[in-house]
Tab-separated table of N, CA, C and O in Angstrom:
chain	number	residue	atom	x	y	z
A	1	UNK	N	74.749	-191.516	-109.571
A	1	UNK	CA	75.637	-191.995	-108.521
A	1	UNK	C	75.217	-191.372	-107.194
A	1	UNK	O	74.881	-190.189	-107.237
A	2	UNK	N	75.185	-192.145	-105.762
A	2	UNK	CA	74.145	-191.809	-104.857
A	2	UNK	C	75.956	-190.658	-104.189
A	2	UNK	O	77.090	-190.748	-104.661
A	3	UNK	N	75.585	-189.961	-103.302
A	3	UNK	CA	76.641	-189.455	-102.720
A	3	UNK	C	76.777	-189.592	-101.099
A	3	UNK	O	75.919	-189.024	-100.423
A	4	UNK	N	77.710	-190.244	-100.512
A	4	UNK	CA	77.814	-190.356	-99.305
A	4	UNK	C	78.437	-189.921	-98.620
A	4	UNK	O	79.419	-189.635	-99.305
A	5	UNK	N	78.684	-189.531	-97.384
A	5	UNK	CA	79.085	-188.361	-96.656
A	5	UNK	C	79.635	-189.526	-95.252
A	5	UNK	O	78.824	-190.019	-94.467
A	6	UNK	N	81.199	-189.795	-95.193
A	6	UNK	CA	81.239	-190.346	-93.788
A	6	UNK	C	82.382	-189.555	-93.250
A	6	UNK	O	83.134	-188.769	-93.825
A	7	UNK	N	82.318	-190.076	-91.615
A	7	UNK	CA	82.684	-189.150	-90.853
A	7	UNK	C	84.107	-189.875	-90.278
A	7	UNK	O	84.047	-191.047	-89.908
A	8	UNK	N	85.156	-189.266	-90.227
A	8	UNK	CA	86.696	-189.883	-89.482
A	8	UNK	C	86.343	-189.037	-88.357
A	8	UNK	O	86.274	-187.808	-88.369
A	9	UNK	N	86.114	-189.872	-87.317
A	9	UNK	CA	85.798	-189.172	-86.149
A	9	UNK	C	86.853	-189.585	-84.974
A	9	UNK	O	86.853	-190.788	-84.713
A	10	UNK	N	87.632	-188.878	-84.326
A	10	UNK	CA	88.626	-188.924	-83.858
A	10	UNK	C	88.574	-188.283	-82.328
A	10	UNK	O	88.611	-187.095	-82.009
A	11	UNK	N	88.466	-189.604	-81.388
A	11	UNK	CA	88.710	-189.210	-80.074
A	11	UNK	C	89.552	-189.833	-79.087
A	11	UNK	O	89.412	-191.031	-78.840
A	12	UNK	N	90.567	-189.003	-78.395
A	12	UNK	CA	92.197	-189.383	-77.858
A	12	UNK	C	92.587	-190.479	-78.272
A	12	UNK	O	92.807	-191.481	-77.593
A	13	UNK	N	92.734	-190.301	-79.831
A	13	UNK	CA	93.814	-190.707	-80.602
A	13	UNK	C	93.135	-192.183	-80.984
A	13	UNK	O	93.742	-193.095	-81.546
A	14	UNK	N	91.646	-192.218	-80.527
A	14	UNK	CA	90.910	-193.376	-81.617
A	14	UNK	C	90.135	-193.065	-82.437
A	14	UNK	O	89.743	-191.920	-82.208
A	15	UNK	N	89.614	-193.560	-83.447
A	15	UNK	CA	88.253	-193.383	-84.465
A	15	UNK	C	87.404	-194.095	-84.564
A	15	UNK	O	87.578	-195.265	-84.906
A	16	UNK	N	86.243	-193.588	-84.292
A	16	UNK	CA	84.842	-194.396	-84.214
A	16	UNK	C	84.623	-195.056	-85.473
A	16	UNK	O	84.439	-194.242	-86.378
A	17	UNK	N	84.569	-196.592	-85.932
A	17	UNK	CA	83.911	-197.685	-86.850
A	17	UNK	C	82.882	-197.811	-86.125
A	17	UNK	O	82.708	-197.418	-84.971
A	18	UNK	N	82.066	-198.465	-86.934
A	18	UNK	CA	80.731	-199.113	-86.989
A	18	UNK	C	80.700	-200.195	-87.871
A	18	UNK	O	81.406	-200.407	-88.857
A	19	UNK	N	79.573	-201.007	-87.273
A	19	UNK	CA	79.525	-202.335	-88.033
A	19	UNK	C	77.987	-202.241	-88.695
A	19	UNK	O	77.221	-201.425	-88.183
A	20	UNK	N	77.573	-202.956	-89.683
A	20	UNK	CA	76.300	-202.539	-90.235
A	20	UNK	C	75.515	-203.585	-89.740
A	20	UNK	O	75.919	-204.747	-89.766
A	21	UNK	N	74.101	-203.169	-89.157
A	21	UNK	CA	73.789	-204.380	-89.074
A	21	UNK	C	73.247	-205.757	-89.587
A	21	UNK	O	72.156	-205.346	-89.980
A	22	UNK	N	73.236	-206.566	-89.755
A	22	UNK	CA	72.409	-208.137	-90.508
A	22	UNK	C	71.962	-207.929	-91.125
A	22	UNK	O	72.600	-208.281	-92.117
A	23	UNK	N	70.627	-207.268	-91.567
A	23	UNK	CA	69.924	-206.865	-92.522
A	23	UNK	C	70.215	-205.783	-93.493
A	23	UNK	O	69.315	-205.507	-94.286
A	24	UNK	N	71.460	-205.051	-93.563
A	24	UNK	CA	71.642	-203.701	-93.902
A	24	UNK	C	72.366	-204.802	-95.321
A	24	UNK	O	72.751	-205.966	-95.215
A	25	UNK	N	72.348	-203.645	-96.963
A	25	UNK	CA	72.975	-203.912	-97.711
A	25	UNK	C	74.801	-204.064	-96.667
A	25	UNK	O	75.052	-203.578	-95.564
A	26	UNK	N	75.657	-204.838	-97.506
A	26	UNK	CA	77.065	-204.927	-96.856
A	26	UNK	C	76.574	-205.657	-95.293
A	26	UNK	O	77.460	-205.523	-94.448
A	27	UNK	N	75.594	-206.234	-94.898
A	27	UNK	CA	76.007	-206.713	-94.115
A	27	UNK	C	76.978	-206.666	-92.995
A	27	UNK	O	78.077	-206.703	-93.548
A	28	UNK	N	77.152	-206.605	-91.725
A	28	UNK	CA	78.201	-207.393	-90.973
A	28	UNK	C	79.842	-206.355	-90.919
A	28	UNK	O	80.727	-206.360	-90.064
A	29	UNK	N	79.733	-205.633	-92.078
A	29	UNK	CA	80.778	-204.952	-92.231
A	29	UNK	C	81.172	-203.568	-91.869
A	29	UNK	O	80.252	-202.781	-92.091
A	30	UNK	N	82.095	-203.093	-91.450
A	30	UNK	CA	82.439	-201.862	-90.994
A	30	UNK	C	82.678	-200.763	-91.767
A	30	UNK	O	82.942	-200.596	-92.957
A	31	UNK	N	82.546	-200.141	-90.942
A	31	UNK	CA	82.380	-198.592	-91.942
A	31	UNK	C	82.924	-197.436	-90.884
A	31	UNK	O	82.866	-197.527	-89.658
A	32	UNK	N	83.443	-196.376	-91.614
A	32	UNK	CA	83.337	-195.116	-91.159
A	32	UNK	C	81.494	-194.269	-91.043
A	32	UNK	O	80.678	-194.072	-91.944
A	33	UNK	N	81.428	-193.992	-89.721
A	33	UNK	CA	79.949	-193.369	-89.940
A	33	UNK	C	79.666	-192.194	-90.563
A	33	UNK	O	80.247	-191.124	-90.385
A	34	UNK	N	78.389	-192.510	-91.599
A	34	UNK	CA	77.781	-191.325	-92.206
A	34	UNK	C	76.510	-191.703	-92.853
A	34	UNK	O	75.748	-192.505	-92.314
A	35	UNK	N	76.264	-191.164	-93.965
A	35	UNK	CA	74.739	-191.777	-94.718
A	35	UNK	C	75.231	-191.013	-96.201
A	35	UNK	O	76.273	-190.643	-96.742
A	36	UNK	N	74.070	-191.035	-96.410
A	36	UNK	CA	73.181	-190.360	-97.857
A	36	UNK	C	73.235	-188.940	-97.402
A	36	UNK	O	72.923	-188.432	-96.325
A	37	UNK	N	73.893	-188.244	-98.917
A	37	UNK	CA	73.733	-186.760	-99.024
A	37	UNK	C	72.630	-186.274	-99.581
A	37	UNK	O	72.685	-186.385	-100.806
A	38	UNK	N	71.012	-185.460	-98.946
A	38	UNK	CA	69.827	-185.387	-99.195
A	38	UNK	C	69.958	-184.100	-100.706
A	38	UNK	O	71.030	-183.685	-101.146
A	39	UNK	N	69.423	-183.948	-100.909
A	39	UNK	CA	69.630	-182.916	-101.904
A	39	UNK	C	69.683	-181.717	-101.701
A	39	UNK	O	70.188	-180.932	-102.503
A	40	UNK	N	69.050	-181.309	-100.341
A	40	UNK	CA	68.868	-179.687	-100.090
A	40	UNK	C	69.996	-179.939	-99.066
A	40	UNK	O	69.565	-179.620	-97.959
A	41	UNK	N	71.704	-180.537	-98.966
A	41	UNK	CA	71.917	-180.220	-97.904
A	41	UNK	C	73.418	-180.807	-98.700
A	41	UNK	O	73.559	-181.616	-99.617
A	42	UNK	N	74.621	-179.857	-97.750
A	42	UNK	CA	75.948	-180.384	-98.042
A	42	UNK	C	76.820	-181.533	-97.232
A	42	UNK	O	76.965	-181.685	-96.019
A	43	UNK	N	77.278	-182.187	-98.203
A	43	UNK	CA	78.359	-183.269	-97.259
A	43	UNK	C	78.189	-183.174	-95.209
A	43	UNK	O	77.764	-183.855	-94.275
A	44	UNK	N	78.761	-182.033	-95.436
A	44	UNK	CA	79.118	-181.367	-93.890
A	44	UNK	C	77.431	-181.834	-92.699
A	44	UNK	O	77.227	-182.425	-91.638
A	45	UNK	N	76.609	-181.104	-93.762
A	45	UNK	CA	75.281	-181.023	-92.678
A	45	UNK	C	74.827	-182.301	-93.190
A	45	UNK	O	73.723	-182.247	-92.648
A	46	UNK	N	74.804	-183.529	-93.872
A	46	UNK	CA	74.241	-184.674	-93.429
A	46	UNK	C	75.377	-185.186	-92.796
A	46	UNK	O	75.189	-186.398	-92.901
A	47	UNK	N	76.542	-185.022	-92.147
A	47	UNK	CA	77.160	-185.635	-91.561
A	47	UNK	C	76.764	-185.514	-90.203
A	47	UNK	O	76.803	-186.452	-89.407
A	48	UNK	N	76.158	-183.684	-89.778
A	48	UNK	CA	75.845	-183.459	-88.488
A	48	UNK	C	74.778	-184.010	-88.447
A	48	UNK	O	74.474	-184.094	-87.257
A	49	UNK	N	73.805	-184.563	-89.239
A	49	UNK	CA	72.246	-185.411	-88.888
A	49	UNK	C	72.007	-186.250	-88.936
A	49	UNK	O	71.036	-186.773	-88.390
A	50	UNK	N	73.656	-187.262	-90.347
A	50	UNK	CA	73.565	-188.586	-90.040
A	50	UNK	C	74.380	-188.806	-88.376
A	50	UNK	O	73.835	-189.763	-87.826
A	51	UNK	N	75.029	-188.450	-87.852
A	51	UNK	CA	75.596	-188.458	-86.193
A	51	UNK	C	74.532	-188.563	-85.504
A	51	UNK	O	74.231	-189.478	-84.737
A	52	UNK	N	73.716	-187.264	-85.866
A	52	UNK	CA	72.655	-187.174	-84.987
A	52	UNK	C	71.259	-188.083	-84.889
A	52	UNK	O	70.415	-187.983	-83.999
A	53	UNK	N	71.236	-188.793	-85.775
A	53	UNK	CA	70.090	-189.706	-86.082
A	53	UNK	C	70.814	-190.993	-85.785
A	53	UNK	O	69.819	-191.675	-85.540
A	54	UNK	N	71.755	-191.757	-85.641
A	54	UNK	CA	72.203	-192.856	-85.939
A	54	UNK	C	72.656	-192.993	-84.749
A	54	UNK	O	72.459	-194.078	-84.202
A	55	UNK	N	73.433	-191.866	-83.974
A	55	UNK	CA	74.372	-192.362	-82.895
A	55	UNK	C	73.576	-191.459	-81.730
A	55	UNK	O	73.484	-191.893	-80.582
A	56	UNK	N	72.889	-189.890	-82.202
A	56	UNK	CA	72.607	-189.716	-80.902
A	56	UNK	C	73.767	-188.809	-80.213
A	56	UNK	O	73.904	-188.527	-79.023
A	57	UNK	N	74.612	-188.415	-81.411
A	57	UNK	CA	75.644	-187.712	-80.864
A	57	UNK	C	75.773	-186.322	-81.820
A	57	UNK	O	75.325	-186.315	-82.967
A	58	UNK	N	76.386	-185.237	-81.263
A	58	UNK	CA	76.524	-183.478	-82.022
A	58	UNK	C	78.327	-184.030	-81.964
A	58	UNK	O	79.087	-184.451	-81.092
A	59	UNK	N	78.408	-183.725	-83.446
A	59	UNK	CA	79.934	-183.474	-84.152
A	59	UNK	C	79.961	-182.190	-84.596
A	59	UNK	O	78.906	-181.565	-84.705
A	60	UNK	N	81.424	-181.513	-84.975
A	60	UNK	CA	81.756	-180.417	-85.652
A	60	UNK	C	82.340	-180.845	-87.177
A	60	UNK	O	83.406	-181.367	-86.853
A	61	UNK	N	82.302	-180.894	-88.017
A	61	UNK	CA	82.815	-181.219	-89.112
A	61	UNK	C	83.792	-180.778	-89.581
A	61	UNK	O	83.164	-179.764	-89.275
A	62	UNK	N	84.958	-180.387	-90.143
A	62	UNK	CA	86.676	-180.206	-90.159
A	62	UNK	C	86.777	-180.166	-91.706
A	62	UNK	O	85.912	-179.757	-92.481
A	63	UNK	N	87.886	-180.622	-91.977
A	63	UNK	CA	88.516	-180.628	-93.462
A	63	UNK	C	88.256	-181.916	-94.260
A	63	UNK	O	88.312	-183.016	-93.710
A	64	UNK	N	88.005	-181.782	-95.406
A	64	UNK	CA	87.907	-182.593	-96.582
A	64	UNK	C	88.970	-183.502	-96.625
A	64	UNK	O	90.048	-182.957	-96.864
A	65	UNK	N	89.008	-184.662	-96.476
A	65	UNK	CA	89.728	-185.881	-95.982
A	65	UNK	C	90.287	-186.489	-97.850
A	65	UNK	O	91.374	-186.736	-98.372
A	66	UNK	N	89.250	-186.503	-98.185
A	66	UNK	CA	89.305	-187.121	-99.846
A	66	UNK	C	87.683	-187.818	-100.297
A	66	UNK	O	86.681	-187.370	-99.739
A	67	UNK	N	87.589	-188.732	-101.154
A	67	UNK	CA	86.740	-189.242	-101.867
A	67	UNK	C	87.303	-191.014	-102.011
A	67	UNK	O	88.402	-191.525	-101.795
A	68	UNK	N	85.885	-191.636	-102.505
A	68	UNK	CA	86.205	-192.837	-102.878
A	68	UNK	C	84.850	-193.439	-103.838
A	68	UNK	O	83.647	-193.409	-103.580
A	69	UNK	N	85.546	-193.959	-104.974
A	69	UNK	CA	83.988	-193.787	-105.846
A	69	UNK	C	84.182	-195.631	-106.260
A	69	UNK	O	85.180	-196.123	-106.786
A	70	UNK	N	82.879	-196.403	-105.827
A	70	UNK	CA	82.968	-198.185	-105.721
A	70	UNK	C	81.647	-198.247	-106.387
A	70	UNK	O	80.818	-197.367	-106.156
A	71	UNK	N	81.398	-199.194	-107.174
A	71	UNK	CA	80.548	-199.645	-108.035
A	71	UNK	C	80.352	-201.037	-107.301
A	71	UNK	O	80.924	-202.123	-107.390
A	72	UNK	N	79.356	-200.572	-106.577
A	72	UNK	CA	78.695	-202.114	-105.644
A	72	UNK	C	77.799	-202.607	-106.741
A	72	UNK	O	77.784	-202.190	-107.899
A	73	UNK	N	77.049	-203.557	-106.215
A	73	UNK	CA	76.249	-204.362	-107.492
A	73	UNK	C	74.675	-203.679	-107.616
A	73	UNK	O	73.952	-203.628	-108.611
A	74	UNK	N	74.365	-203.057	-105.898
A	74	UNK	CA	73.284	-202.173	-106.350
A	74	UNK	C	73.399	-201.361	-106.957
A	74	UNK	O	72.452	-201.239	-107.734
A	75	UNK	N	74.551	-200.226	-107.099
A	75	UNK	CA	74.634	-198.941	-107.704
A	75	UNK	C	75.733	-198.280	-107.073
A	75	UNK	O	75.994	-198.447	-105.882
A	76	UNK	N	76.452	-197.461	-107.911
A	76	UNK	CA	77.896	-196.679	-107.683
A	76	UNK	C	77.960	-195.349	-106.474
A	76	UNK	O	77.299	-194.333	-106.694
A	77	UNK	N	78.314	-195.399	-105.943
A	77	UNK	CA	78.608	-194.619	-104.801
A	77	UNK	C	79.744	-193.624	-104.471
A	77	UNK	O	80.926	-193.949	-104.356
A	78	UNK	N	79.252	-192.377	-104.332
A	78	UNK	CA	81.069	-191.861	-104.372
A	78	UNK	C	81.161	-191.304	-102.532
A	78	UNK	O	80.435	-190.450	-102.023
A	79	UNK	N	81.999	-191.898	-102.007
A	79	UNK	CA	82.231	-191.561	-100.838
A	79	UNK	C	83.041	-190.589	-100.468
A	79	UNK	O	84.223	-190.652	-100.808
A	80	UNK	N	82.571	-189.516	-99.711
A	80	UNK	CA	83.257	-188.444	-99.118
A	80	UNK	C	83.646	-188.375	-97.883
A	80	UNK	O	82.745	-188.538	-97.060
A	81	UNK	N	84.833	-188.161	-97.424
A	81	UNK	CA	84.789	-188.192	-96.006
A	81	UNK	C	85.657	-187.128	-95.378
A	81	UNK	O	86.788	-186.940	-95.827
A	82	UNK	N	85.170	-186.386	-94.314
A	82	UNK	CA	86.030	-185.622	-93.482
A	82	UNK	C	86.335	-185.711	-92.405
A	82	UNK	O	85.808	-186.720	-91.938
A	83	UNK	N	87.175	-184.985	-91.385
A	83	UNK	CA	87.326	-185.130	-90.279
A	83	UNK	C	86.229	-184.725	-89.405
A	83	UNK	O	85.294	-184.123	-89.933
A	84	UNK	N	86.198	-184.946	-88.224
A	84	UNK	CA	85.013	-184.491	-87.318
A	84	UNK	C	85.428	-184.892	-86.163
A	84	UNK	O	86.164	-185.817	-85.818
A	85	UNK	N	84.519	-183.581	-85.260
A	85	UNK	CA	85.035	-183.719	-83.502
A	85	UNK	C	83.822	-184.064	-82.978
A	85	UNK	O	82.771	-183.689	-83.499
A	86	UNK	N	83.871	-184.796	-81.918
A	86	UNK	CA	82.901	-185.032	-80.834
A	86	UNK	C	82.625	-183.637	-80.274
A	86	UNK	O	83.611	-182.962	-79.976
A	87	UNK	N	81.729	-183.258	-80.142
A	87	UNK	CA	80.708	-181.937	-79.507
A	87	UNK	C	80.111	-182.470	-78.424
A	87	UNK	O	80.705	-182.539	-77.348
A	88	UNK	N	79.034	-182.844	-78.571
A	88	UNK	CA	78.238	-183.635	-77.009
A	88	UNK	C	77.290	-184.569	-77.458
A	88	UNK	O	76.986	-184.657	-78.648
A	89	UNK	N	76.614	-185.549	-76.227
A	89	UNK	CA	75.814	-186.494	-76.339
A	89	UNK	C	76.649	-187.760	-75.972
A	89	UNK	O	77.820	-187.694	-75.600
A	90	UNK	N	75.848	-189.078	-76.127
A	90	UNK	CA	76.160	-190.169	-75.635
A	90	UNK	C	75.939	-191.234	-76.541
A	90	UNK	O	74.745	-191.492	-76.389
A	91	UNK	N	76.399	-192.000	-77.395
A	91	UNK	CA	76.670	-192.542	-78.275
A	91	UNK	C	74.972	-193.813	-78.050
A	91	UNK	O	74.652	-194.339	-76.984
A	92	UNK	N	74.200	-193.976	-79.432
A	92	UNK	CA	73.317	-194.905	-78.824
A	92	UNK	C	73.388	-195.437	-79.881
A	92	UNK	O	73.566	-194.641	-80.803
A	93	UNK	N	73.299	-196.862	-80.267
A	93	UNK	CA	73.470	-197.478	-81.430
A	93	UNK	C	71.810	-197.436	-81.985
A	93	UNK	O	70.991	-198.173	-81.437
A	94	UNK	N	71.403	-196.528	-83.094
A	94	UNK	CA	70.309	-196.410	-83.478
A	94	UNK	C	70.327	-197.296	-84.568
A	94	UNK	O	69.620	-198.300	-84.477
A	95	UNK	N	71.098	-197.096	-85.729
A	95	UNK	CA	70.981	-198.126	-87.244
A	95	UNK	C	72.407	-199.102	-87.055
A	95	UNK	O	72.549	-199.893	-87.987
A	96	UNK	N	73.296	-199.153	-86.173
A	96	UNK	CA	74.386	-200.194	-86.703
A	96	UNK	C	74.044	-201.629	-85.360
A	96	UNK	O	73.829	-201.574	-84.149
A	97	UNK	N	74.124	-202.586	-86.171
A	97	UNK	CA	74.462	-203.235	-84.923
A	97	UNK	C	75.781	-203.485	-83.987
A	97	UNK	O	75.855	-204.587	-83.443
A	98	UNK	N	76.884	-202.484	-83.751
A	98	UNK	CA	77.886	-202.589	-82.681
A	98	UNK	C	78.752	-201.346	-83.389
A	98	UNK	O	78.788	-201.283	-84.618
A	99	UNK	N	79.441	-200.369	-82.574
A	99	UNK	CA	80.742	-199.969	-82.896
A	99	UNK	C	81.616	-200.040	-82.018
A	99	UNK	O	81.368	-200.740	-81.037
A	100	UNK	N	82.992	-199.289	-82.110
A	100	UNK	CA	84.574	-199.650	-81.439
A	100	UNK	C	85.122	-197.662	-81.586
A	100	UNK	O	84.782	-196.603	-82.113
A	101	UNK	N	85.988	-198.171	-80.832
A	101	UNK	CA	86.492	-196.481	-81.192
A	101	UNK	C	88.271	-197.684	-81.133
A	101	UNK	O	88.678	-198.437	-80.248
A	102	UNK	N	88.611	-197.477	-81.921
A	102	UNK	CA	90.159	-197.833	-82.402
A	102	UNK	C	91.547	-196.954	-82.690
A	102	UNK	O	91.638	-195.837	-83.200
A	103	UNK	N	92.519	-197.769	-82.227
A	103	UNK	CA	93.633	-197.016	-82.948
A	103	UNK	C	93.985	-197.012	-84.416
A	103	UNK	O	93.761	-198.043	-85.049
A	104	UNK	N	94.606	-195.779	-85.140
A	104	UNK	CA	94.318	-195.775	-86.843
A	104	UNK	C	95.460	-197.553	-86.977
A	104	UNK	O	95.470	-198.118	-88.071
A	105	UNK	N	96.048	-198.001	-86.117
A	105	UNK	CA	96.610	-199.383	-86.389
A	105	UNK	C	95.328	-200.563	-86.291
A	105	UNK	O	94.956	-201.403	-87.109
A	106	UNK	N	95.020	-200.344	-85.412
A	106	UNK	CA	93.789	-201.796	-85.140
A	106	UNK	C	92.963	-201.641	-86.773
A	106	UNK	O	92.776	-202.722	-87.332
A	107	UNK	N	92.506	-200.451	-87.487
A	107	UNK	CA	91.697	-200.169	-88.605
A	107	UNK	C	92.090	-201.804	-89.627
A	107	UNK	O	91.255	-202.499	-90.206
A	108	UNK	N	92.909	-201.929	-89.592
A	108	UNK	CA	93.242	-203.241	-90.296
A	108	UNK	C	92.829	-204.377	-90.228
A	108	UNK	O	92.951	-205.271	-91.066
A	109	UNK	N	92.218	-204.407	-89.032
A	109	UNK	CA	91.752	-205.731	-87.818
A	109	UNK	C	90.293	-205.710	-88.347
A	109	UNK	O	89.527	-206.303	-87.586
A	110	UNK	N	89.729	-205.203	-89.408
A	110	UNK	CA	88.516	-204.916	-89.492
A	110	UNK	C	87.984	-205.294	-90.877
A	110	UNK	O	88.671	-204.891	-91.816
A	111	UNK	N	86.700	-206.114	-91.223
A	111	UNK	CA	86.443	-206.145	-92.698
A	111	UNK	C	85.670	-205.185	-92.760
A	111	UNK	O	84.594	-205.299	-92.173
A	112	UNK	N	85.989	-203.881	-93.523
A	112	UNK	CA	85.359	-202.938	-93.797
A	112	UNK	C	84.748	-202.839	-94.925
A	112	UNK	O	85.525	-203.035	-95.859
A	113	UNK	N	83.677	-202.617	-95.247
A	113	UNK	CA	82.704	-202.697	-96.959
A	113	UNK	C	83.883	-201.659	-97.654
A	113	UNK	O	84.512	-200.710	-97.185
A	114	UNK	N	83.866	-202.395	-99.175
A	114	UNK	CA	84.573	-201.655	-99.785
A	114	UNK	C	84.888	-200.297	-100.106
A	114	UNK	O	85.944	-199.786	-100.479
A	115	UNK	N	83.669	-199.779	-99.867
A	115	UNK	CA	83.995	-198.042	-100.550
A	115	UNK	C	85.595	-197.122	-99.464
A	115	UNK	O	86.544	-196.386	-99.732
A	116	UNK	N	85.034	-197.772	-98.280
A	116	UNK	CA	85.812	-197.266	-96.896
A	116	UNK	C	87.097	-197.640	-96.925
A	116	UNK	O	87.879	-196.809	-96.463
A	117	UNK	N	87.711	-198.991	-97.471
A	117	UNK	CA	88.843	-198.957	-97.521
A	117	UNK	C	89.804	-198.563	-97.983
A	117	UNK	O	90.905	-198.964	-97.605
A	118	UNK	N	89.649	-197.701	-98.896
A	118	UNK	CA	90.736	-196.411	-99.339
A	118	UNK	C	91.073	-195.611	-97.923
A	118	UNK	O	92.199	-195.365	-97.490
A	119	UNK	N	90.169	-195.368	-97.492
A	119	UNK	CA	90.306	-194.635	-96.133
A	119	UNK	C	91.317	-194.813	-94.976
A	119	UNK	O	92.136	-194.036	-94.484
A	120	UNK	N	90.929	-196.325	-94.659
A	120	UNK	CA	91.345	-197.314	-93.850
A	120	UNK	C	93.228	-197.292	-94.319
A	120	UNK	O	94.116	-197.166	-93.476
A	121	UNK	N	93.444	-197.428	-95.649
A	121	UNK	CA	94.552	-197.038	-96.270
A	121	UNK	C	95.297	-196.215	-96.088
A	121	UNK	O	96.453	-196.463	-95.744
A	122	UNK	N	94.697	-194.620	-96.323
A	122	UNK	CA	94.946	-193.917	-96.048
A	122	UNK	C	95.293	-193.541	-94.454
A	122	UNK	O	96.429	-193.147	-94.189
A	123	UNK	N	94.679	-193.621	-93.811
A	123	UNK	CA	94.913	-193.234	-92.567
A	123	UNK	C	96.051	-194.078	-91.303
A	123	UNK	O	96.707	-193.677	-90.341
A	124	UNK	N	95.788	-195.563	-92.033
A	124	UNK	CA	97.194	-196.696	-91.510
A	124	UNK	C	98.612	-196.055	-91.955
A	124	UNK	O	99.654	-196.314	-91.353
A	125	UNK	N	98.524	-194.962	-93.372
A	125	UNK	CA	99.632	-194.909	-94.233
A	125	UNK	C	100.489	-193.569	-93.245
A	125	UNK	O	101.694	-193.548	-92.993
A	126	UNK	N	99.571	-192.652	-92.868
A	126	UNK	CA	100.093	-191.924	-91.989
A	126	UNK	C	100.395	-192.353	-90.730
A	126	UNK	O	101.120	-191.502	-90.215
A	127	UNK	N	100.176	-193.317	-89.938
A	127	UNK	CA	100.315	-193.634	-88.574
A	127	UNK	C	101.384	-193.805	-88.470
A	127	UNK	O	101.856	-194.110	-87.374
């Protein structure tokens, strides 16, 4: 099972989605940002390199949010996600084609690939 690491990234009171782009497995669909957990490295630090490779931006990484484990048709995935702060840099869309920074209400307004929507759940449930 591959392990993925995404990020609830939270700035004045929105959270950065991303959309994947055209060619990406999931297609078209939104996500919380993160990647693949490499083997020599924890949740936390591919979160600071998937940021840093993808968007071009330095996060701080926070508390353990929960998990979400989806059996796509390529292969099962268990998604991890925590909180995270904006640090510095300027957002550049390197691998998605478009993101939004939203209120945890708009999150609904969104077809998000499955693993993420526990999340999306979660976080509407507190608002």
């Amino acid at each position: 099972m591959k392990v993925v690491a995404a990020a609830i990234l939270e700035k004045d009171g929105k959270i950065l989605i991303a959309r994947r782009k055209a060619d990406d497995r999931q297609a078209g669909k939104w996500e919380f940002p993160g990647g693949t957990v490499e083997a020599d490295e924890t949740p936390q630090v591919c979160l600071q390199r998937e940021m840093q490779e993808e968007f071009g931006i330095t996060v701080a990484v926070g508390r353990f949010l929960g998990e979400s484990i989806y059996h796509y048709d390529h292969g099962a995935i268990r998604l991890m996600a925590y909180q995270a702060r904006w640090e510095s840099g300027k957002i550049a869309l390197n691998d998605h084609a478009d993101y939004k920074w939203v209120s945890p209400e708009q999150l609904t307004e969104y077809n998000f690939a499955p693993a993420d929507i526990p999340f999306v759940k979660k976080i509407t449930a507190q608002g």
